[in-house]
mmCIF file of C-alpha atoms in Angstrom:
data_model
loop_
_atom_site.group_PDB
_atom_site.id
_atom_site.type_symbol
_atom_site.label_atom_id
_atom_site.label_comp_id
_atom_site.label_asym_id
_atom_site.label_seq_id
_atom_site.Cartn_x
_atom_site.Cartn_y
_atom_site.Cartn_z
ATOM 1 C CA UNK A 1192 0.000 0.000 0.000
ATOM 2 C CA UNK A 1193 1.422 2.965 -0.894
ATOM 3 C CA UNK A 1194 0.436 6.373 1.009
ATOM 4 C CA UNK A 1195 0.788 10.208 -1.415
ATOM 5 C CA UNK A 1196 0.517 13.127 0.666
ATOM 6 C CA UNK A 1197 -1.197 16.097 -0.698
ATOM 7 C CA UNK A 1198 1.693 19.009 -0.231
ATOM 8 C CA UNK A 1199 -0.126 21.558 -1.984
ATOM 9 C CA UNK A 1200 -3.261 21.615 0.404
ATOM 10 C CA UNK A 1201 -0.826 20.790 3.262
ATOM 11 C CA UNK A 1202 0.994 23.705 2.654
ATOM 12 C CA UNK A 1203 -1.595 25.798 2.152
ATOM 13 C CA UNK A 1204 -3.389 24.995 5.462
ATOM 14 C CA UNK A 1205 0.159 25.784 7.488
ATOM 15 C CA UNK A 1206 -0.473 28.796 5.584
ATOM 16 C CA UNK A 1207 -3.687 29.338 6.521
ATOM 17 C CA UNK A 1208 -2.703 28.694 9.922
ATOM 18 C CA UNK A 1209 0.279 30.991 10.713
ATOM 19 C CA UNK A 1210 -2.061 33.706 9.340
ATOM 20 C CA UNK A 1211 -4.607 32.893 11.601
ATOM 21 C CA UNK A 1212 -1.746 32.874 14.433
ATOM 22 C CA UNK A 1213 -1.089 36.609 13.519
ATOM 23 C CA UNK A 1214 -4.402 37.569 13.474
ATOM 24 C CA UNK A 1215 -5.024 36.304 16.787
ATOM 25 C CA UNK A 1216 -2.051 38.313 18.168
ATOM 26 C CA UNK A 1217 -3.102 41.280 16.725
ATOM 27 C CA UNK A 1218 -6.507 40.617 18.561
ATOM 28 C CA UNK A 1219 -4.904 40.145 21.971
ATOM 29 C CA UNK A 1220 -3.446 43.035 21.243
ATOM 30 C CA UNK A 1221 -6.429 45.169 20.747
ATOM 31 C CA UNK A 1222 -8.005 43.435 23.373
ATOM 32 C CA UNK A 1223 -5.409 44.758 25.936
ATOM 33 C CA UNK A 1224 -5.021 48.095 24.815
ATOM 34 C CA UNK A 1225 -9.034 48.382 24.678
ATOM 35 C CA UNK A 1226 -9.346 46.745 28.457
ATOM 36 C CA UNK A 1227 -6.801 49.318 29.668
ATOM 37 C CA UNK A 1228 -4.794 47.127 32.031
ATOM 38 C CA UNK A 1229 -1.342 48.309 30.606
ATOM 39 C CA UNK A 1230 0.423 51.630 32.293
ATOM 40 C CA UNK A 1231 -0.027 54.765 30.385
ATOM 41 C CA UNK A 1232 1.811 58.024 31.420
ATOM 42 C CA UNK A 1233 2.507 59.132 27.531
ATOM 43 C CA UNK A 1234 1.300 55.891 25.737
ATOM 44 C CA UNK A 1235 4.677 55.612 23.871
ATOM 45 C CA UNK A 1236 4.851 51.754 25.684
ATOM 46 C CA UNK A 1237 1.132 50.899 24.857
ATOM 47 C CA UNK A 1238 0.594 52.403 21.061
ATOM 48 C CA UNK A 1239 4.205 52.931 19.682
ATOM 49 C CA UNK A 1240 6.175 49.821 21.252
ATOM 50 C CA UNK A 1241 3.816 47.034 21.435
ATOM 51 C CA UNK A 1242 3.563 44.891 18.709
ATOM 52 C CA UNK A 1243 3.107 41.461 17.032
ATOM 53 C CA UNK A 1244 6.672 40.033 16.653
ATOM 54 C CA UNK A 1245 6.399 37.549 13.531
ATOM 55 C CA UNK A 1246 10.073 36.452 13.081
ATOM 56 C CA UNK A 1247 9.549 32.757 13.592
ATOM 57 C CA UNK A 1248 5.874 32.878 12.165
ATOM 58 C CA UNK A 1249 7.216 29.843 10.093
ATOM 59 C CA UNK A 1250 7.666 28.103 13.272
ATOM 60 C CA UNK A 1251 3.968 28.800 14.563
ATOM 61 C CA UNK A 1252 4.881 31.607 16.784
ATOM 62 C CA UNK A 1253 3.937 34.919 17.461
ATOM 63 C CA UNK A 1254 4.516 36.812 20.192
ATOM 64 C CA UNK A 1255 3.263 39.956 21.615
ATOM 65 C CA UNK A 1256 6.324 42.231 22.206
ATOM 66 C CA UNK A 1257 6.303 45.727 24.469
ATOM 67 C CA UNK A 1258 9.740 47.113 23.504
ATOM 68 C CA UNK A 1259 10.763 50.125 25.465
ATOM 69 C CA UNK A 1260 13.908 50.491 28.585
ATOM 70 C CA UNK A 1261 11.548 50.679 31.024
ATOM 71 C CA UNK A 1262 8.523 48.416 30.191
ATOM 72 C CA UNK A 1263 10.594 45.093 32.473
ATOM 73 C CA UNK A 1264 11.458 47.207 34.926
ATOM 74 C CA UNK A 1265 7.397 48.491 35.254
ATOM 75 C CA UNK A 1266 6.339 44.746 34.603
ATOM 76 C CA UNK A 1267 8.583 43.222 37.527
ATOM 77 C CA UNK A 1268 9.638 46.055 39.965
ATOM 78 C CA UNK A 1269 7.374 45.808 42.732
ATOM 79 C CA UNK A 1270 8.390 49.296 44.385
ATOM 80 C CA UNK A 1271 6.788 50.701 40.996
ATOM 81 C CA UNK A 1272 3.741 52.512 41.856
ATOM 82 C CA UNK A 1273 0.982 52.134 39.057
ATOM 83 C CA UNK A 1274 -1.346 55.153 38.276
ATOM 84 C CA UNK A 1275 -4.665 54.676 36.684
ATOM 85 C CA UNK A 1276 -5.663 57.821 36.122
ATOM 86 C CA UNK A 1277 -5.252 57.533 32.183
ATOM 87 C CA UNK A 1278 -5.930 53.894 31.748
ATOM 88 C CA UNK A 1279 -8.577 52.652 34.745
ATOM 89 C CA UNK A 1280 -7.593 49.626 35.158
ATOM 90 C CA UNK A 1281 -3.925 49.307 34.596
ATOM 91 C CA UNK A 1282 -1.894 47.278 36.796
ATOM 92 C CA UNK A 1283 1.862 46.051 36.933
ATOM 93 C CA UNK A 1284 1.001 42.771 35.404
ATOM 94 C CA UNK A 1285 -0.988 43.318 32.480
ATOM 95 C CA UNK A 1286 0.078 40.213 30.713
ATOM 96 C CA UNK A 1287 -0.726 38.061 33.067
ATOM 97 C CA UNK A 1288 -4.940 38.204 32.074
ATOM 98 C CA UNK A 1289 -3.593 36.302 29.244
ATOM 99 C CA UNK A 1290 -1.544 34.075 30.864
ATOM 100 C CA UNK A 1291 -3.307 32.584 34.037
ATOM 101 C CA UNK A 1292 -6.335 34.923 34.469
ATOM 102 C CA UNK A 1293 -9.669 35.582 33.876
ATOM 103 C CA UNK A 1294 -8.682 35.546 29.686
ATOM 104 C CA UNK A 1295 -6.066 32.467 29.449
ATOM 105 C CA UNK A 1296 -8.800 30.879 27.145
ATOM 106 C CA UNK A 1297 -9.044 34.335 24.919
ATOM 107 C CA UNK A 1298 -5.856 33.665 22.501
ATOM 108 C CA UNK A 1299 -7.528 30.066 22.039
ATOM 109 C CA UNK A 1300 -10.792 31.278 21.396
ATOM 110 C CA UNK A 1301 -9.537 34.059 19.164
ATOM 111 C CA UNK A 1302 -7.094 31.592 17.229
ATOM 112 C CA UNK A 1303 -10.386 29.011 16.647
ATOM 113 C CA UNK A 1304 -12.380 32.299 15.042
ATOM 114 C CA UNK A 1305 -9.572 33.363 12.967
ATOM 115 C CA UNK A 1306 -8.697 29.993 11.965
ATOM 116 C CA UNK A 1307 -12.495 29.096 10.923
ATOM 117 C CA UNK A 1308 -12.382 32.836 9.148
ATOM 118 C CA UNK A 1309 -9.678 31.984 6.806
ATOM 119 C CA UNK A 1310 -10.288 28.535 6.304
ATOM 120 C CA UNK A 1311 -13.781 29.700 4.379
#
């Protein structure tokens, strides 16, 4: 018995699929600049250095980058004091929604709608 293996369509749903992964980071993305959990003093760290890093997108991953000096040393100092007078509900953390909290299913859910999106 001999097996063939359709490359073509193969191919094209890895392709199908790493798209889907980007578009689901860009959704987190939104999601956590719309729910207002990151620090904002100027919003250089949320809207100008934030972004979907897709350099091993061939490797089926994207991540969610916030690229400035001080965004570590906000994330993990805890003598940082966090103001929420611009965004309400920002907190040291912000990530961690994503990670263990209330959203750790979002990125899932978001990947299955982008996935089914594309896949039409």
């Amino acid at each position: 018995m001999k097996i063939t293996y359709n490359t073509k369509n193969i191919n094209m749903i890895n392709e199908v699929a790493r798209l889907a992964l980007l578009d689901t980071a860009e959704a987190v993305k939104t999601d956590l600049i719309q729910s207002q959990t990151m620090p904002f003093d100027t919003g250089i760290m949320q809207n100008d250095s934030t972004y979907v890093d897709n350099k091993r997108i061939i490797k089926g991953v994207a991540r969610l980058v916030t690229d400035t000096p001080y965004a570590r040393k906000v994330y993990f100092d805890p003598e940082i004091t966090i103001y929420q007078d611009k965004n309400p509900n920002a907190k040291q953390h912000w990530f961690e929604d994503y990670i263990s909290g209330e959203k750790k299913n979002l990125p899932i859910k978001y990947f299955q709608q982008m996935l089914r999106r594309r896949m039409k």
